[in-house]
CSV table of C-alpha atoms in Angstrom, one decimal:
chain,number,residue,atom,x,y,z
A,1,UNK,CA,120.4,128.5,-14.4
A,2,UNK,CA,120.7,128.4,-10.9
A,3,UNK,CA,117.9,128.0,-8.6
A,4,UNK,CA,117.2,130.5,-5.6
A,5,UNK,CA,115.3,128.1,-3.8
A,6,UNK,CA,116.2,125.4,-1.3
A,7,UNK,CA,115.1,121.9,-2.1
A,8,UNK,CA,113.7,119.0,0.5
A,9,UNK,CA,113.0,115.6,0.0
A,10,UNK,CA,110.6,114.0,1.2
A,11,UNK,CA,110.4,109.7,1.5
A,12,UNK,CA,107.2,107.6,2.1
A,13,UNK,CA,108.0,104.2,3.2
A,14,UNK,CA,104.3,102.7,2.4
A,15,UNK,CA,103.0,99.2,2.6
A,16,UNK,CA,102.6,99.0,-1.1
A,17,UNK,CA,105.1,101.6,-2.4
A,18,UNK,CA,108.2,103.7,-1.7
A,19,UNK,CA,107.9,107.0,-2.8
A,20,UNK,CA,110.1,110.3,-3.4
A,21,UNK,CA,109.5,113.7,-4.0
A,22,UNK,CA,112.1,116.4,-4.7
A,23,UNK,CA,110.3,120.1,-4.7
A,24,UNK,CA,111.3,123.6,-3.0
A,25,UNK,CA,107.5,123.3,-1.2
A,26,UNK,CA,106.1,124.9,-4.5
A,27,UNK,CA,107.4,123.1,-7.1
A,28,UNK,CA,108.6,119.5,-7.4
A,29,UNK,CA,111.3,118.4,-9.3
A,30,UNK,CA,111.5,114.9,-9.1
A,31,UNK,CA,109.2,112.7,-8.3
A,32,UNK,CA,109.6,108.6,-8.2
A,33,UNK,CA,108.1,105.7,-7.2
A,34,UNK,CA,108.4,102.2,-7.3
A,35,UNK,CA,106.1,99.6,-5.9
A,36,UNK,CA,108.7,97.6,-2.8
A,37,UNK,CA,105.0,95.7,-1.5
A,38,UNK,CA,106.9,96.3,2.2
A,39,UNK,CA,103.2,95.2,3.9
A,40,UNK,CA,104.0,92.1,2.3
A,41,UNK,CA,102.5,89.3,4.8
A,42,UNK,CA,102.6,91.6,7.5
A,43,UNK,CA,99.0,91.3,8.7
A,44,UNK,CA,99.3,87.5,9.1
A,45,UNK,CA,103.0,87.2,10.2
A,46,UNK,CA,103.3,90.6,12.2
A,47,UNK,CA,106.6,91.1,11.4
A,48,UNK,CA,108.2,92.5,8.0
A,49,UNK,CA,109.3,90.1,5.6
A,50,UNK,CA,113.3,90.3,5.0
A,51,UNK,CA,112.9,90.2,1.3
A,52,UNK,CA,110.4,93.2,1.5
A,53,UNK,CA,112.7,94.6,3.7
A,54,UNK,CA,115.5,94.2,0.8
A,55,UNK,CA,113.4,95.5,-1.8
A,56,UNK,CA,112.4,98.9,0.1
A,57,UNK,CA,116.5,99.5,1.0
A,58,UNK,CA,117.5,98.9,-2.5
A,59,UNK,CA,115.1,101.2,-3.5
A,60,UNK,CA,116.3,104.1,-0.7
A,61,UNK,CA,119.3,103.4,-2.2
A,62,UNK,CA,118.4,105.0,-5.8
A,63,UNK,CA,116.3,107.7,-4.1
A,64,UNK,CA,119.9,108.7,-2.0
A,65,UNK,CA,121.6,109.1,-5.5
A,66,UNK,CA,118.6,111.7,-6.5
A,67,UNK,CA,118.3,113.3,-3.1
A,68,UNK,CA,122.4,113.9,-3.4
A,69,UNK,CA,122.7,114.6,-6.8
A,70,UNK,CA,119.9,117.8,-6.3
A,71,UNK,CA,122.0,119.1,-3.2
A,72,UNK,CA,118.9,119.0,-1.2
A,73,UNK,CA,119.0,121.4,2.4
A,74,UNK,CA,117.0,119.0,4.4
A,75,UNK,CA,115.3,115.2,3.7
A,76,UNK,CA,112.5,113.9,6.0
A,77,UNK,CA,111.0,110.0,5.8
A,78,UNK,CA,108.0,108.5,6.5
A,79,UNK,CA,106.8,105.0,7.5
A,80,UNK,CA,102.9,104.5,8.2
A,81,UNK,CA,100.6,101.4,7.7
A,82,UNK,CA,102.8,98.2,7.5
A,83,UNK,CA,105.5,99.8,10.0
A,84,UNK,CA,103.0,100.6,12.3
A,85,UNK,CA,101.7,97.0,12.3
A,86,UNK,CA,105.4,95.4,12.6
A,87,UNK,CA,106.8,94.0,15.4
A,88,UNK,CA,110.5,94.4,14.5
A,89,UNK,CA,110.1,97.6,12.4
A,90,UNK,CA,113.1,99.5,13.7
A,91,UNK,CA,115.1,97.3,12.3
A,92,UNK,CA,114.0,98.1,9.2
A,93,UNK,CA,114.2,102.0,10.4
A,94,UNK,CA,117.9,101.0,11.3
A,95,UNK,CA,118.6,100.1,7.8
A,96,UNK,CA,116.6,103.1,5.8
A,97,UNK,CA,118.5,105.6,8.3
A,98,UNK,CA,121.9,103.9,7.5
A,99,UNK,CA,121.1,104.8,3.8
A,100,UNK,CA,119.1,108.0,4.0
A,101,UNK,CA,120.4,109.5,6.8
A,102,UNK,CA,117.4,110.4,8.5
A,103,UNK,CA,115.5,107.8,10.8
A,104,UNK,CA,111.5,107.3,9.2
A,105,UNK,CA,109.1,109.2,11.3
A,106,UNK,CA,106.5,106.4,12.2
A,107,UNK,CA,102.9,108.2,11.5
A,108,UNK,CA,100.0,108.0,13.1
A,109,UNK,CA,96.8,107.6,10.9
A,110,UNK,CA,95.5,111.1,11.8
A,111,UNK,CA,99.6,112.2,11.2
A,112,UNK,CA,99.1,110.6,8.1
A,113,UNK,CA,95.6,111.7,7.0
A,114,UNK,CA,96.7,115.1,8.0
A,115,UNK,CA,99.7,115.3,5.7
A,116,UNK,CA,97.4,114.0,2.8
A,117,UNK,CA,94.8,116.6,3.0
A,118,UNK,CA,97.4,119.2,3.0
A,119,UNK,CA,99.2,118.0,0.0
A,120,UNK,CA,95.8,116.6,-1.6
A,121,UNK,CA,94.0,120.0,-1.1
A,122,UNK,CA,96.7,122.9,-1.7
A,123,UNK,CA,95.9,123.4,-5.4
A,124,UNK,CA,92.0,123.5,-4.6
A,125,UNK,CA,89.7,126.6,-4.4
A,126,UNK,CA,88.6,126.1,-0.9
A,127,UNK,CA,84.9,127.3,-2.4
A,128,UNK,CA,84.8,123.9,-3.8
A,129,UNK,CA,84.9,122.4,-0.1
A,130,UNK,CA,84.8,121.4,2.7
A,131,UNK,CA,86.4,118.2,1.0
A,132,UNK,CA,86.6,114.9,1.6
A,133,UNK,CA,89.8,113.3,1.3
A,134,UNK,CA,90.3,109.5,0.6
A,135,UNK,CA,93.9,108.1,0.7
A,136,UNK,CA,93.3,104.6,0.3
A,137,UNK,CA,96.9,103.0,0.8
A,138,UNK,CA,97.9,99.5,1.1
A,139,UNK,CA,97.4,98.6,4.1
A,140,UNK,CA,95.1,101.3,5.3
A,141,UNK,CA,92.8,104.1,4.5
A,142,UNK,CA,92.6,107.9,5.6
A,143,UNK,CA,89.7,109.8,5.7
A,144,UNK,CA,89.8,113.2,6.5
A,145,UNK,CA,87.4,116.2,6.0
A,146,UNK,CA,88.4,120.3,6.3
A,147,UNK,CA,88.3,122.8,3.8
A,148,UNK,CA,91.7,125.3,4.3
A,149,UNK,CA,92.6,122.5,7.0
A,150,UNK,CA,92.3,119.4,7.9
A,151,UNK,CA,89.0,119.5,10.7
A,152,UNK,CA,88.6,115.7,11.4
A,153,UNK,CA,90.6,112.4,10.1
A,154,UNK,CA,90.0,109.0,10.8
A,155,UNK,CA,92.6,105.4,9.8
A,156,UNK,CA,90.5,102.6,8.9
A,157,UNK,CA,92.5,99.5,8.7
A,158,UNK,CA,91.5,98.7,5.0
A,159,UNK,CA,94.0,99.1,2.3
A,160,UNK,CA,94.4,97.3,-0.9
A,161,UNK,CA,97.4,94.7,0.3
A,162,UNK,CA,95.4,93.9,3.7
A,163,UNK,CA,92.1,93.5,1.9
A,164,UNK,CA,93.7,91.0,-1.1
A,165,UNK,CA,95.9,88.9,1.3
A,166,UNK,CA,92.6,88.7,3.3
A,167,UNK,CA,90.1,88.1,1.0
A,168,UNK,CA,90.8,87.3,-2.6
A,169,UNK,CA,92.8,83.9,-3.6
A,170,UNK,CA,91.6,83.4,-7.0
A,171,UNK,CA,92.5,85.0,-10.2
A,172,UNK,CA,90.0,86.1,-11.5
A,173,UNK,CA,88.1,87.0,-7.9
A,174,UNK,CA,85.4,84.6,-7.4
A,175,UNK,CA,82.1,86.7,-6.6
A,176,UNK,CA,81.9,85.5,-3.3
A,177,UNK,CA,85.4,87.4,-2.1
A,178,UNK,CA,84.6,90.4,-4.1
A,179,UNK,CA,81.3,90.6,-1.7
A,180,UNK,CA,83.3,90.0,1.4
A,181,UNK,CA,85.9,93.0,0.3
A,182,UNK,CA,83.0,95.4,-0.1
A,183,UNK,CA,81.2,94.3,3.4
A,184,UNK,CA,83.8,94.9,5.0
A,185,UNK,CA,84.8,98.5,3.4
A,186,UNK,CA,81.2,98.6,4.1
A,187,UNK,CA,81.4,98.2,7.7
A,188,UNK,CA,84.2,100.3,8.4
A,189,UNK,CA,82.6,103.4,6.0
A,190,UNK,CA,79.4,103.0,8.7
A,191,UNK,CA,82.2,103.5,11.5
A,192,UNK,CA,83.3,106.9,9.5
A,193,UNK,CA,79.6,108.0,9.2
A,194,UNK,CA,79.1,107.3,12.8
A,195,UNK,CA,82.3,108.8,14.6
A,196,UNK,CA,82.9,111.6,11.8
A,197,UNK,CA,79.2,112.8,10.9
A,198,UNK,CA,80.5,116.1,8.8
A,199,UNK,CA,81.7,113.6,6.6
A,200,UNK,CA,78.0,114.4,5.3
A,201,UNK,CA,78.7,117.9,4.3
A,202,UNK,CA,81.5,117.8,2.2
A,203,UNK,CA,80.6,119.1,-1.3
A,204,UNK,CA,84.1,117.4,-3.2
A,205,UNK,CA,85.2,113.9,-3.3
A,206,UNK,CA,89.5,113.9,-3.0
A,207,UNK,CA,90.9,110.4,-3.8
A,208,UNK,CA,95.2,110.0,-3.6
A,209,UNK,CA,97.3,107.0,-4.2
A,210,UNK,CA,97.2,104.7,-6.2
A,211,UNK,CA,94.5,102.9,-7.0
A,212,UNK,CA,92.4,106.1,-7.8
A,213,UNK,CA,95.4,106.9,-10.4
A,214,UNK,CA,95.0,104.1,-11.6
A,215,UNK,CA,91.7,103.8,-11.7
A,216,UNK,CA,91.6,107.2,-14.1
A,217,UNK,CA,94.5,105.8,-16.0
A,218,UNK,CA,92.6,102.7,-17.0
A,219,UNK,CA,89.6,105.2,-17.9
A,220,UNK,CA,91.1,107.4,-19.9
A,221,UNK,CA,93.2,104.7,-21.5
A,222,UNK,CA,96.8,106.2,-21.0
A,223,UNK,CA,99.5,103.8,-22.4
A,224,UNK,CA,102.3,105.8,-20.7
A,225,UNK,CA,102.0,107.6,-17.2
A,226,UNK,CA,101.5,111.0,-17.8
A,227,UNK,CA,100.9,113.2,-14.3
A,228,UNK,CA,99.1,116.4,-16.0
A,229,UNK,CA,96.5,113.9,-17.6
A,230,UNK,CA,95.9,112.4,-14.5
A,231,UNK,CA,96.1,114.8,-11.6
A,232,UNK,CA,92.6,116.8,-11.1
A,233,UNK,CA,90.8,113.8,-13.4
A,234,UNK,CA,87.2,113.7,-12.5
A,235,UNK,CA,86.1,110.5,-12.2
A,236,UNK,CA,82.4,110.0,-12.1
A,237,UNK,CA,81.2,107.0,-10.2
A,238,UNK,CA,79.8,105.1,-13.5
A,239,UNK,CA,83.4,104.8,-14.7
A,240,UNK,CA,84.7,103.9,-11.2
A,241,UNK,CA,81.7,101.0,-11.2
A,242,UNK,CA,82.8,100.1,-14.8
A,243,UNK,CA,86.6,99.7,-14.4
A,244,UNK,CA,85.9,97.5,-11.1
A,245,UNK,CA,83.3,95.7,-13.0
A,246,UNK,CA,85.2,94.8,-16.1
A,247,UNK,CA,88.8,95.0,-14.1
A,248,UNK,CA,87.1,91.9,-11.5
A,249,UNK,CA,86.1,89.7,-13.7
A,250,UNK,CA,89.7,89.6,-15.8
A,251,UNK,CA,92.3,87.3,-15.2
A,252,UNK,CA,96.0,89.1,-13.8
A,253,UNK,CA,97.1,88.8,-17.0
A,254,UNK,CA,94.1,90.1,-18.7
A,255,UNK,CA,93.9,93.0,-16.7
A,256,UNK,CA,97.6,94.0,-17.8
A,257,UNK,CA,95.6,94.5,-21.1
A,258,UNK,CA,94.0,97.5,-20.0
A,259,UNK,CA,96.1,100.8,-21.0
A,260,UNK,CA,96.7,102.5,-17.5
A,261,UNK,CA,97.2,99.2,-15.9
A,262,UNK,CA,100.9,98.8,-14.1
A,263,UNK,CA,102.3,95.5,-14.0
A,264,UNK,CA,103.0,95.6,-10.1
A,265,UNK,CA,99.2,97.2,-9.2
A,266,UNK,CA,97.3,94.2,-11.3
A,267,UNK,CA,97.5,91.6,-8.3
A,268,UNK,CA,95.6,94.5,-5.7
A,269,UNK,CA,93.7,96.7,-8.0
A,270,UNK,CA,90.4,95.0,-7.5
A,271,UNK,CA,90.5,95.2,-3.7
A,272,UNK,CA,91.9,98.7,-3.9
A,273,UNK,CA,88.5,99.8,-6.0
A,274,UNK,CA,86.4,98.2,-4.0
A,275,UNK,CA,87.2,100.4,-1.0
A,276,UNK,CA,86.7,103.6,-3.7
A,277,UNK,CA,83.2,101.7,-4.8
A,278,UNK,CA,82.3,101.4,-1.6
A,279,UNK,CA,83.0,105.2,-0.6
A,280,UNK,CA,81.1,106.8,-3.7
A,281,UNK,CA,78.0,104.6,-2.9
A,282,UNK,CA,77.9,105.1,0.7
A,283,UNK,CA,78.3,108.3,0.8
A,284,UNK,CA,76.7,109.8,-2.3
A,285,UNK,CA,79.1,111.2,-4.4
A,286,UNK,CA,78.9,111.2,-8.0
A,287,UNK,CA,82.4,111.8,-9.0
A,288,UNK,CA,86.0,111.7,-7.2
A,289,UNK,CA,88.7,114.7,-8.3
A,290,UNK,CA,91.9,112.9,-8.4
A,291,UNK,CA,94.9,114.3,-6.7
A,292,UNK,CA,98.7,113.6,-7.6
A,293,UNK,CA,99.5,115.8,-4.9
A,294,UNK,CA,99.5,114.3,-1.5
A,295,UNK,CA,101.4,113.4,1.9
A,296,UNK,CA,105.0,113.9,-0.1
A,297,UNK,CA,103.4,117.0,-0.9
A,298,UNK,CA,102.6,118.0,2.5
A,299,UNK,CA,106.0,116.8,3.9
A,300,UNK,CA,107.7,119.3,1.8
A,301,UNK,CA,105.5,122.0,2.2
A,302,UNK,CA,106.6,122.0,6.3
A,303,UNK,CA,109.4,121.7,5.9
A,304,UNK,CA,110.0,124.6,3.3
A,305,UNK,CA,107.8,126.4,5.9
A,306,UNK,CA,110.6,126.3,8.3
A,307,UNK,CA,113.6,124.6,9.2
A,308,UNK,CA,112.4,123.2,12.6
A,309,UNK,CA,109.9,120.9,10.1
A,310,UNK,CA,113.2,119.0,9.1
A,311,UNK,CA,116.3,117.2,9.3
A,312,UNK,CA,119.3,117.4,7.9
A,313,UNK,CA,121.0,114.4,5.7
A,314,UNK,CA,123.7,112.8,6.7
C-alpha cells in the first residue's frame, strides 16, 4: 500500500535521551528512543563529555538508517538543555549534521516549552484546559500554560540529570539529599508562581518525558513498554507520592525490580519525581494526564504545516 502522505522526522538531542519520531504530522510511524545521558557532567565541567558525545552520534547513526529507509521529504533536529549549557557544543552539532544532514536547532526554553505544549496538548479537548504542561527533562524543566496555544512558558534549570549529579551520591538516597532535591524544586516552583501567576487557573495537569512515563509504568506495573497503556494515564498524586516513596528508599538494583522500571532511568528516577512531587503539591493538583505526545510531536506537526518549517536531508 502506498502512502499519500509525506513523512518528516523529527530528532531531539536531550540531556538524558535521543529521540526520533517518524510521522506525516498526524500519524507517527516510528518512534525510538534510547537513553545517550549527553548532559553527562556537563553542569560541573561545562563542556560535553567525548564519550557522551560518542554515544549520541552512534545513536544518530541508527536513527539515519530509519529516517532513510522511510524516504522521509524533510528531517529537522533539536538540541536543548545540555547543549545550551556547553561550551564546545558545535562541535558536537558538527558531528550530528555530518550524520543527519541537518545541523540541531539549539532551543530556547520557551522554544522548547512551546513545542511541548503543542505536541503534549493536540489530542486534548481544549474544554479540559487551560493546561498546564510539565516537561521535566534532564537537565531542565518547561512549564508552560495555554489552552489551544501555548499563552506563557517558563525553563527552570531543574531536570533529573542536574538534580542527581547535584544532589544525590548514595544509593539508596539518604533523606537528607532527597530534602535538598525537593527545596530546591521547591524554590524554583515559587519562581513559576511568582513570574507566571495563571499558572493558578489551569484546570489539567500535562506531564511529558520520561520520568512521568515512568512513573505510570511503575504504577500500573507494565513489564514491557506499551505506549497506548501509557499515553493519557491519569496519575493521581497518591500514586505519584507512593512510587517516589517506595522507589527512594530502594537500592539501584532494587528499583530495577519494579515492572515499568528501565535499566538506564533507575540511576535519575528519584530526582526526576521529586520535581513531579513537588509540582502536584505546590500547586494543588490531584492527578497528572500523561502525554506520549510531545516536542517530537510538535516538530513534525510544523513542519507538515508547511515546507518553510523544515530542512531537507542530505
Amino acid at each position: 500500500m502506498t502512502r499519500v502522505a509525506d513523512l518528516f522526522a523529527a530528532v531531539d538531542c536531550g540531556t538524558n535521551s535521543t529521540r526520533l519520531l517518524i510521522g506525516d504530522g498526524g500519524q507517527a510511524v516510528e518512534r525510538l528512543m534510547r537513553i545517550t545521558r549527553l548532559g553527562q557532567g556537563v553542569d560541573s565541567s561545562g563542556r560535553l563529555a567525548p564519550e557522551a558525545v560518542a554515544r549520541v552520534v552512534s545513536v544518530l547513526e541508527e536513527f539515519r538508517r530509519a529516517i532513510d529507509d522511510h524516504g522521509v521529504v524533510g528531517v529537522r533536529a533539536t538540541a536543548t538543555s545540555a547543549a545550551r549549557d556547553a561550551s564546545n557544543r558545535d562541535e558536537f552539532f558538527d558531528a550530528a549534521e555530518a550524520v543527519l544532514g541537518v545541523r540541531p536547532e539549539l532551543l530556547t526554553g520557551l522554544e522548547e516549552g512551546r513545542l511541548s505544549f503543542a505536541g503534549g496538548t493536540a489530542e486534548l479537548d481544549p474544554a479540559e484546559g487551560p493546561f498546564l504542561v510539565v516537561d521535566i527533562g534532564g537537565g531542565s524543566t518547561e512549564f508552560v500554560i495555554g489552552t489551544t496555544e501555548a499563552d506563557s512558558a517558563l525553563s527552570c534549570d531543574i531536570g533529573c540529570v542536574r538534580l542527581s549529579e547535584q544532589w544525590i551520591e548514595h544509593d539508596p538516597p539518604l533523606p537528607e539529599e532527597l530534602l535538598a532535591c525537593l527545596s530546591v524544586v521547591e524554590a524554583h516552583i515559587d519562581d513559576v508562581v511568582r513570574e507566571m501567576p495563571e499558572v493558578g487557573g489551569a484546570r489539567t495537569l500535562v506531564g511529558l518525558a520520561g520520568t512521568v512515563s515512568c512513573a505510570a509504568a511503575v504504577e500500573i506495573g507494565l513489564a514491557e513498554y506499551d505506549r497506548s497503556r501509557i499515553h493519557h494515564f491519569r496519575l493521581s498524586r497518591d500514586a505519584v507520592e507512593d512510587v517516589f516513596r517506595t522507589l527512594a528508599m530502594e537500592s539501584r538494583a532494587e528499583r530495577l525490580e519494579n515492572p515499568g522500571m528501565e535499566e538506564e532511568r533507575a540511576d535519575v528516577i528519584i530526582a526526576g519525581l521529586s520535581i513531579l512531587v513537588k509540582v502536584m503539591r505546590q500547586l494543588g493538583f490531584s492527578e497528572c494526564l500523561v502525554s506520549e505526545s510531545d516536542i517530537l510531536d510538535g516538530l513534525v506537526a510544523e513542519m507538515a504545516a508547511g515546507p518553510e518549517n523544515f530542512l531537507h536531508s542530505g
